[in-house]
Tab-separated table of C-alpha atoms and ligand atoms in Angstrom:
chain	number	residue	atom	x	y	z
A	1	MET	CA	8.682	0.446	27.766
A	2	GLU	CA	5.316	-1.297	27.577
A	3	SER	CA	3.638	-0.473	24.246
A	4	ASN	CA	-0.053	-0.118	23.598
A	5	ILE	CA	-1.062	-1.623	20.291
A	6	LEU	CA	-4.364	-1.331	18.504
A	7	VAL	CA	-5.167	-4.246	16.205
A	8	ILE	CA	-7.628	-3.225	13.497
A	9	TYR	CA	-9.341	-6.084	11.743
A	10	THR	CA	-10.842	-5.229	8.361
A	11	GLY	CA	-11.541	-8.769	7.146
A	12	GLY	CA	-9.742	-11.289	4.961
A	13	THR	CA	-8.449	-14.784	5.458
A	14	ILE	CA	-6.281	-14.146	8.504
A	15	GLY	CA	-9.168	-13.584	10.885
A	16	MET	CA	-10.988	-16.815	10.127
A	17	ILE	CA	-11.116	-19.883	12.335
A	18	GLN	CA	-12.868	-23.169	11.892
A	19	ASN	CA	-16.057	-23.636	13.821
A	20	PRO	CA	-15.378	-26.984	15.555
A	21	ALA	CA	-19.030	-27.995	15.289
A	22	THR	CA	-19.648	-27.245	11.623
A	23	GLY	CA	-16.118	-27.081	10.159
A	24	ALA	CA	-17.028	-23.794	8.456
A	25	LEU	CA	-14.644	-20.836	8.496
A	26	THR	CA	-16.013	-17.959	10.525
A	27	PRO	CA	-14.465	-14.689	11.679
A	28	PHE	CA	-12.377	-14.939	14.799
A	29	ASN	CA	-13.663	-13.193	17.928
A	30	PHE	CA	-11.051	-10.552	18.648
A	31	ASP	CA	-12.314	-10.002	22.164
A	32	ALA	CA	-10.893	-13.440	22.885
A	33	LEU	CA	-7.532	-12.662	21.269
A	34	TYR	CA	-5.401	-13.868	24.174
A	35	SER	CA	-7.196	-17.182	24.440
A	36	HIS	CA	-6.679	-17.823	20.704
A	37	ILE	CA	-3.017	-16.828	20.773
A	38	PRO	CA	-1.859	-17.204	24.395
A	39	VAL	CA	1.752	-16.368	23.472
A	40	LEU	CA	0.681	-12.735	23.013
A	41	GLN	CA	0.601	-12.463	26.795
A	42	ASN	CA	4.376	-12.805	26.818
A	43	PHE	CA	4.856	-9.572	24.882
A	44	ASN	CA	5.643	-6.445	26.783
A	45	CYS	CA	2.605	-4.734	25.316
A	46	LYS	CA	-1.087	-4.261	25.819
A	47	ILE	CA	-3.252	-5.137	22.852
A	48	ASP	CA	-6.711	-3.792	22.128
A	49	SER	CA	-8.723	-4.527	19.045
A	50	TYR	CA	-11.107	-2.759	16.726
A	51	CYS	CA	-13.231	-4.821	14.381
A	52	PHE	CA	-14.890	-3.381	11.292
A	53	GLU	CA	-18.520	-4.196	10.884
A	54	PRO	CA	-19.135	-5.748	8.421
A	55	LEU	CA	-15.810	-7.400	7.769
A	56	ILE	CA	-14.954	-7.456	4.095
A	57	ASP	CA	-13.050	-9.567	1.654
A	58	SER	CA	-10.435	-7.090	0.481
A	59	SER	CA	-11.617	-7.480	-3.113
A	60	ASN	CA	-14.490	-5.259	-1.973
A	61	MET	CA	-12.124	-2.554	-0.711
A	62	ASN	CA	-13.006	1.002	-1.725
A	63	PRO	CA	-12.127	4.646	-0.938
A	64	GLY	CA	-15.002	4.939	1.564
A	65	PHE	CA	-13.475	2.126	3.602
A	66	TRP	CA	-10.018	3.733	3.356
A	67	VAL	CA	-11.431	6.932	4.829
A	68	LYS	CA	-12.968	4.959	7.730
A	69	LEU	CA	-9.713	3.114	8.337
A	70	ALA	CA	-7.702	6.338	8.382
A	71	GLY	CA	-10.333	7.736	10.759
A	72	VAL	CA	-9.903	4.842	13.206
A	73	ILE	CA	-6.156	5.458	13.243
A	74	GLU	CA	-6.629	9.200	13.706
A	75	GLU	CA	-9.135	8.787	16.563
A	76	ASN	CA	-6.814	6.404	18.383
A	77	TYR	CA	-3.517	7.974	17.421
A	78	GLU	CA	-2.659	9.492	20.779
A	79	LYS	CA	-3.802	6.462	22.778
A	80	TYR	CA	-1.626	3.859	21.064
A	81	ASP	CA	2.033	3.459	20.239
A	82	GLY	CA	1.451	1.383	17.141
A	83	PHE	CA	-1.233	-0.103	14.903
A	84	VAL	CA	-1.561	-3.507	13.290
A	85	VAL	CA	-4.033	-3.668	10.420
A	86	LEU	CA	-5.292	-7.146	9.544
A	87	HIS	CA	-6.353	-7.043	5.916
A	88	GLY	CA	-7.061	-9.452	3.076
A	89	THR	CA	-4.002	-9.934	0.921
A	90	ASP	CA	-5.671	-9.267	-2.438
A	91	THR	CA	-5.696	-5.477	-2.178
A	92	MET	CA	-3.409	-4.976	0.806
A	93	ALA	CA	-0.763	-3.250	-1.338
A	94	TYR	CA	-3.346	-0.706	-2.548
A	95	THR	CA	-4.601	0.022	0.971
A	96	ALA	CA	-1.099	0.300	2.414
A	97	SER	CA	-0.150	2.641	-0.444
A	98	VAL	CA	-3.140	4.922	-0.105
A	99	LEU	CA	-2.902	5.037	3.699
A	100	SER	CA	0.718	6.169	3.388
A	101	PHE	CA	-0.507	9.215	1.454
A	102	MET	CA	-3.568	9.857	3.611
A	103	LEU	CA	-1.565	9.817	6.865
A	104	GLU	CA	0.756	12.774	6.508
A	105	ASN	CA	3.363	13.180	9.291
A	106	LEU	CA	2.826	9.623	10.468
A	107	ASN	CA	5.169	9.136	13.384
A	108	LYS	CA	3.994	5.749	14.601
A	109	PRO	CA	4.087	2.273	13.078
A	110	VAL	CA	1.106	1.145	11.010
A	111	VAL	CA	1.882	-2.469	10.153
A	112	PHE	CA	-0.346	-4.328	7.713
A	113	THR	CA	-0.485	-8.074	7.701
A	114	GLY	CA	-2.728	-10.926	6.646
A	115	SER	CA	-2.273	-14.525	5.673
A	116	GLN	CA	-2.642	-17.074	2.932
A	117	LEU	CA	-4.205	-19.630	5.298
A	118	PRO	CA	-6.754	-18.744	7.989
A	119	MET	CA	-5.594	-18.421	11.575
A	120	GLY	CA	-7.652	-21.438	12.545
A	121	VAL	CA	-5.956	-23.804	10.091
A	122	LEU	CA	-3.135	-25.969	11.411
A	123	ARG	CA	-0.430	-24.800	8.973
A	124	THR	CA	-1.517	-21.184	9.066
A	125	ASP	CA	0.961	-18.445	8.269
A	126	GLY	CA	-1.368	-16.019	10.044
A	127	ARG	CA	-0.145	-16.691	13.551
A	128	GLU	CA	3.484	-15.937	12.694
A	129	ASN	CA	2.599	-12.898	10.580
A	130	PHE	CA	0.392	-11.528	13.322
A	131	ILE	CA	2.939	-12.031	16.116
A	132	ASN	CA	5.705	-10.456	14.011
A	133	ALA	CA	3.496	-7.485	13.148
A	134	ILE	CA	2.689	-6.913	16.828
A	135	GLU	CA	6.364	-7.006	17.759
A	136	ILE	CA	7.255	-4.511	15.004
A	137	ALA	CA	4.356	-2.173	15.828
A	138	GLY	CA	5.531	-2.079	19.437
A	139	ALA	CA	9.254	-1.774	18.723
A	140	TYR	CA	10.590	1.433	20.262
A	141	GLU	CA	14.052	2.621	21.102
A	142	ASP	CA	14.673	5.677	23.292
A	143	GLU	CA	10.934	6.228	23.226
A	144	THR	CA	11.049	6.541	19.434
A	145	PRO	CA	9.352	4.002	17.146
A	146	ILE	CA	11.748	2.004	15.008
A	147	VAL	CA	9.394	1.842	11.992
A	148	PRO	CA	7.236	5.000	11.983
A	149	GLU	CA	5.667	4.405	8.584
A	150	VAL	CA	3.042	2.292	6.802
A	151	SER	CA	4.540	-1.131	6.222
A	152	ILE	CA	3.557	-4.657	5.262
A	153	CYS	CA	4.851	-7.545	7.333
A	154	PHE	CA	4.518	-10.841	5.525
A	155	GLU	CA	6.305	-14.163	6.003
A	156	ASN	CA	9.847	-13.153	6.854
A	157	ARG	CA	9.879	-9.646	5.415
A	158	LEU	CA	8.966	-6.154	6.453
A	159	MET	CA	8.402	-3.909	3.444
A	160	ARG	CA	7.464	-0.296	2.867
A	161	GLY	CA	3.737	-0.560	2.107
A	162	ASN	CA	3.716	1.742	-0.901
A	163	ARG	CA	6.516	-0.251	-2.554
A	164	THR	CA	4.737	-3.591	-2.564
A	165	ASN	CA	2.582	-5.742	-4.755
A	166	LYS	CA	1.003	-9.115	-4.213
A	167	PHE	CA	2.856	-11.320	-6.645
A	168	ASN	CA	1.944	-14.816	-5.493
A	169	ALA	CA	-1.482	-16.274	-4.800
A	170	GLU	CA	-0.111	-19.502	-3.357
A	171	ASN	CA	3.181	-19.047	-1.511
A	172	PHE	CA	3.479	-17.738	2.006
A	173	ASN	CA	5.921	-15.194	0.600
A	174	ALA	CA	3.146	-13.374	-1.236
A	175	PHE	CA	4.463	-9.819	-1.394
A	176	LEU	CA	7.277	-8.256	-3.304
A	177	SER	CA	9.103	-4.989	-2.868
A	178	GLY	CA	10.859	-5.029	-6.206
A	179	ASN	CA	12.365	-1.580	-6.086
A	180	TYR	CA	13.063	-0.915	-2.452
A	181	PRO	CA	15.120	-2.840	0.103
A	182	LEU	CA	13.404	-4.627	2.958
A	183	LEU	CA	12.796	-2.529	6.066
A	184	ALA	CA	13.540	-5.596	8.149
A	185	GLN	CA	14.275	-9.307	7.834
A	186	VAL	CA	12.378	-11.481	10.222
A	187	GLY	CA	14.359	-14.507	11.325
A	188	VAL	CA	15.635	-15.607	14.686
A	189	HIS	CA	15.943	-11.871	15.313
A	190	ILE	CA	14.107	-9.042	13.653
A	191	LYS	CA	16.910	-7.230	11.843
A	192	TYR	CA	15.919	-3.681	11.031
A	193	ASN	CA	17.580	-2.059	8.033
A	194	ARG	CA	17.489	1.337	9.659
A	195	GLN	CA	19.042	3.261	6.803
A	196	TYR	CA	15.990	2.429	4.660
A	197	ILE	CA	13.328	3.300	7.218
A	198	LEU	CA	11.706	6.757	7.205
A	199	LYS	CA	12.646	8.933	10.155
A	200	PRO	CA	9.947	10.472	12.356
A	201	ASN	CA	9.443	14.211	11.819
A	202	PHE	CA	7.559	14.726	15.124
A	203	LYS	CA	4.942	16.889	13.409
A	204	LYS	CA	1.241	16.557	14.063
A	205	LEU	CA	-0.588	13.832	12.146
A	206	LYS	CA	-2.692	15.222	9.317
A	207	VAL	CA	-5.278	12.940	7.735
A	208	HIS	CA	-6.275	13.560	4.124
A	209	ARG	CA	-9.729	12.243	3.397
A	210	ASN	CA	-10.506	13.460	-0.093
A	211	LEU	CA	-9.771	10.794	-2.636
A	212	ASP	CA	-10.753	11.359	-6.249
A	213	SER	CA	-11.621	8.176	-8.145
A	214	ASN	CA	-11.639	9.757	-11.597
A	215	VAL	CA	-8.612	7.694	-12.507
A	216	ALA	CA	-7.961	4.635	-14.659
A	217	ILE	CA	-5.192	2.161	-15.465
A	218	LEU	CA	-4.375	1.222	-19.034
A	219	LYS	CA	-2.045	-1.733	-19.447
A	220	LEU	CA	-0.417	-1.866	-22.860
A	221	PHE	CA	-0.139	-5.094	-24.823
A	222	PRO	CA	0.976	-5.786	-28.371
A	223	GLY	CA	-2.116	-5.435	-30.531
A	224	ILE	CA	-3.961	-2.983	-28.296
A	225	SER	CA	-6.542	-1.302	-30.513
A	226	GLU	CA	-7.193	2.340	-31.172
A	227	ASN	CA	-10.746	1.761	-30.039
A	228	VAL	CA	-9.672	0.545	-26.594
A	229	VAL	CA	-7.164	3.370	-26.051
A	230	LYS	CA	-9.561	6.082	-27.207
A	231	SER	CA	-12.492	4.668	-25.242
A	232	ILE	CA	-10.489	4.828	-22.035
A	233	LEU	CA	-9.147	8.296	-22.706
A	234	ASN	CA	-12.678	9.506	-23.444
A	235	ILE	CA	-14.207	8.288	-20.182
A	236	GLU	CA	-16.331	11.119	-18.870
A	237	GLY	CA	-14.687	12.922	-15.970
A	238	LEU	CA	-11.359	11.104	-16.295
A	239	LYS	CA	-8.601	13.195	-14.728
A	240	ALA	CA	-5.581	10.902	-14.566
A	241	LEU	CA	-4.502	7.767	-16.394
A	242	ILE	CA	-1.859	5.352	-15.154
A	243	LEU	CA	-0.277	4.080	-18.358
A	244	GLU	CA	1.394	0.727	-17.730
A	245	THR	CA	4.137	0.650	-20.309
A	246	TYR	CA	6.783	-1.886	-21.265
A	247	GLY	CA	10.262	-2.126	-19.748
A	248	ALA	CA	11.880	1.241	-19.073
A	249	GLY	CA	8.657	3.099	-19.950
A	250	ASN	CA	8.294	2.236	-23.611
A	251	ALA	CA	5.159	2.330	-25.748
A	252	PRO	CA	4.183	1.941	-29.408
A	253	THR	CA	5.189	4.770	-31.727
A	254	ASP	CA	2.061	4.475	-33.912
A	255	LYS	CA	0.759	7.864	-34.868
A	256	TRP	CA	-2.806	7.136	-33.766
A	257	PHE	CA	-1.539	6.130	-30.325
A	258	LEU	CA	0.620	9.198	-29.751
A	259	ASN	CA	-2.100	11.490	-31.118
A	260	ALA	CA	-4.681	9.975	-28.769
A	261	LEU	CA	-2.408	10.525	-25.756
A	262	SER	CA	-1.463	14.008	-26.862
A	263	GLU	CA	-5.072	15.013	-27.398
A	264	ALA	CA	-6.050	13.661	-23.939
A	265	ASN	CA	-3.113	15.490	-22.356
A	266	ASN	CA	-4.248	18.719	-24.021
A	267	ARG	CA	-7.720	18.175	-22.537
A	268	GLY	CA	-6.074	18.199	-19.074
A	269	ILE	CA	-5.851	14.455	-18.427
A	270	THR	CA	-2.620	13.667	-16.603
A	271	ILE	CA	-0.927	10.575	-18.012
A	272	PHE	CA	1.467	8.859	-15.610
A	273	ASN	CA	3.951	6.401	-17.094
A	274	VAL	CA	4.510	3.338	-14.886
A	275	THR	CA	6.385	0.222	-15.954
A	276	GLN	CA	4.774	-3.204	-16.150
A	277	CYS	CA	8.020	-4.659	-14.759
A	278	LYS	CA	8.176	-5.573	-11.079
A	279	GLY	CA	11.669	-4.139	-10.797
A	280	GLY	CA	13.462	-1.210	-12.411
A	281	SER	CA	12.484	2.273	-13.401
A	282	VAL	CA	10.844	4.269	-16.181
A	283	GLU	CA	13.507	6.244	-18.036
A	284	MET	CA	11.720	8.328	-20.599
A	285	GLY	CA	13.985	9.074	-23.513
A	286	LYS	CA	16.235	6.045	-23.092
A	287	TYR	CA	14.668	4.486	-26.184
A	288	GLU	CA	12.967	6.173	-29.090
A	289	THR	CA	9.802	4.355	-27.983
A	290	SER	CA	9.612	6.443	-24.841
A	291	ALA	CA	11.160	9.686	-26.074
A	292	HIS	CA	7.898	10.618	-27.852
A	293	LEU	CA	5.914	10.248	-24.656
A	294	GLY	CA	7.822	12.987	-22.871
A	295	GLY	CA	7.290	15.260	-25.852
A	296	ILE	CA	3.512	14.981	-25.625
A	297	GLY	CA	3.377	15.636	-21.883
A	298	VAL	CA	3.338	12.147	-20.374
A	299	VAL	CA	4.742	12.212	-16.822
A	300	GLY	CA	7.410	9.606	-15.944
A	301	GLY	CA	6.717	7.549	-12.818
A	302	PHE	CA	10.282	6.356	-12.144
A	303	ASP	CA	10.093	3.094	-10.148
A	304	ILE	CA	6.660	3.538	-8.575
A	305	THR	CA	4.330	0.533	-8.461
A	306	THR	CA	0.955	0.636	-10.190
A	307	GLU	CA	-0.737	0.241	-6.794
A	308	SER	CA	1.078	3.239	-5.419
A	309	ALA	CA	0.609	5.279	-8.601
A	310	ILE	CA	-3.170	4.905	-8.569
A	311	ALA	CA	-3.286	5.664	-4.833
A	312	LYS	CA	-1.098	8.734	-5.266
A	313	ALA	CA	-3.176	10.014	-8.184
A	314	MET	CA	-6.405	9.639	-6.157
A	315	TYR	CA	-4.837	11.449	-3.218
A	316	LEU	CA	-3.308	14.320	-5.209
A	317	LEU	CA	-6.436	14.846	-7.298
A	318	GLY	CA	-8.482	14.823	-4.103
A	319	GLU	CA	-6.282	17.608	-2.755
A	320	GLY	CA	-7.288	19.684	-5.787
A	321	TYR	CA	-3.828	20.606	-7.061
A	322	SER	CA	-3.522	22.456	-10.345
A	323	ASN	CA	-2.406	20.372	-13.299
A	324	GLY	CA	1.153	21.757	-13.171
A	325	ARG	CA	1.591	21.115	-9.455
A	326	LEU	CA	-0.002	17.672	-9.785
A	327	ARG	CA	2.532	16.700	-12.440
A	328	GLU	CA	5.360	17.972	-10.278
A	329	LEU	CA	4.174	16.112	-7.158
A	330	LEU	CA	3.609	12.885	-9.066
A	331	GLN	CA	7.333	12.863	-9.766
A	332	THR	CA	8.354	13.837	-6.248
A	333	PRO	CA	8.750	11.224	-3.514
A	334	LEU	CA	6.196	12.164	-0.844
A	335	ARG	CA	6.277	9.061	1.359
A	336	GLY	CA	9.259	7.199	-0.046
A	337	GLU	CA	7.126	5.684	-2.816
A	338	LEU	CA	9.568	6.325	-5.653
A	339	THR	CA	13.240	6.852	-6.304
A	340	VAL	CA	14.219	9.762	-8.524
A	341	GLU	CA	17.298	8.795	-10.476
B	401	LIG	N1	-9.760	-12.720	-0.852
B	401	LIG	C1	-9.095	-12.562	0.411
B	401	LIG	C2	-8.965	-11.080	0.668
B	401	LIG	O1	-8.162	-10.428	0.079
B	401	LIG	C3	-7.769	-13.224	0.392
B	401	LIG	C4	-6.963	-13.003	1.641
B	401	LIG	O2	-7.427	-12.615	2.664
B	401	LIG	O3	-5.762	-13.216	1.587
B	401	LIG	O4	-9.702	-10.566	1.480
């Protein structure tokens, strides 16, 4: 079948080309997509594009932009078979994570990609990433999409978006999915690991637009002071804290520290325990240094990434769940973002 793909360009390095006259990098004109990348004409798909105005460096990403992006997908959902989102790499893992929560019942591919070198640079990785993303977004079998979820396609890997983080600022292999197998390996062939890909549920897409930013991340380090911990926990309006702990979810056992967390928990702040490690899971109670946390109401995040944890907290808070339900849902895989042991 011929697929219709919508390419959504949000900004970032990938969409830049060198102005031959001045040598400066300027955004690529997506209306002239086929003349920039003639090989696209060989695909059995029709490609349209949507360009955000203004384009942004993804370091300026924010919830307002996420809502617009989800809106573009919703408005075009019936018209297209798949979506490719071109995005700066810096916050791509956050955007892919939050979009996975915002787009409930997603039954079509939404493939994020970007590049480390601009499209217009000779050794660019953008061309390959872009072409691979288009092929994956348009990959159907028996009229069913092969990857009907939010993913990131980068270098030779296709990953579940809400399992990723950017771990390298230099290499073309910039993204890691430390706790979940690749959805596909991109080599001579694109080899889909179908057993790891979410199955379509054929329900109607539902877009969630309320994101609550009353959240914070606190990364532990040896020597963290009482002042720092208490200041963060006392931020006005704070509703959820992502606590980045050591190893399998461990934290200091100092009395002042546990009291501060316990007092915040009693005030209704949800504390979500996420490991600083790029692989492995929080196992509260494995060591004495995490057993206390469970006792004072800290919620274990299993193997969720920080990017996904903050996105999930914003989404669930935005939905207005009660504290009890929020805690339950944080520990429940909603879009394949965590593995419950
Ligand atoms: N700072 C850029 C961005 O994230 C880097 C990139 O595009 O990869 O938008």
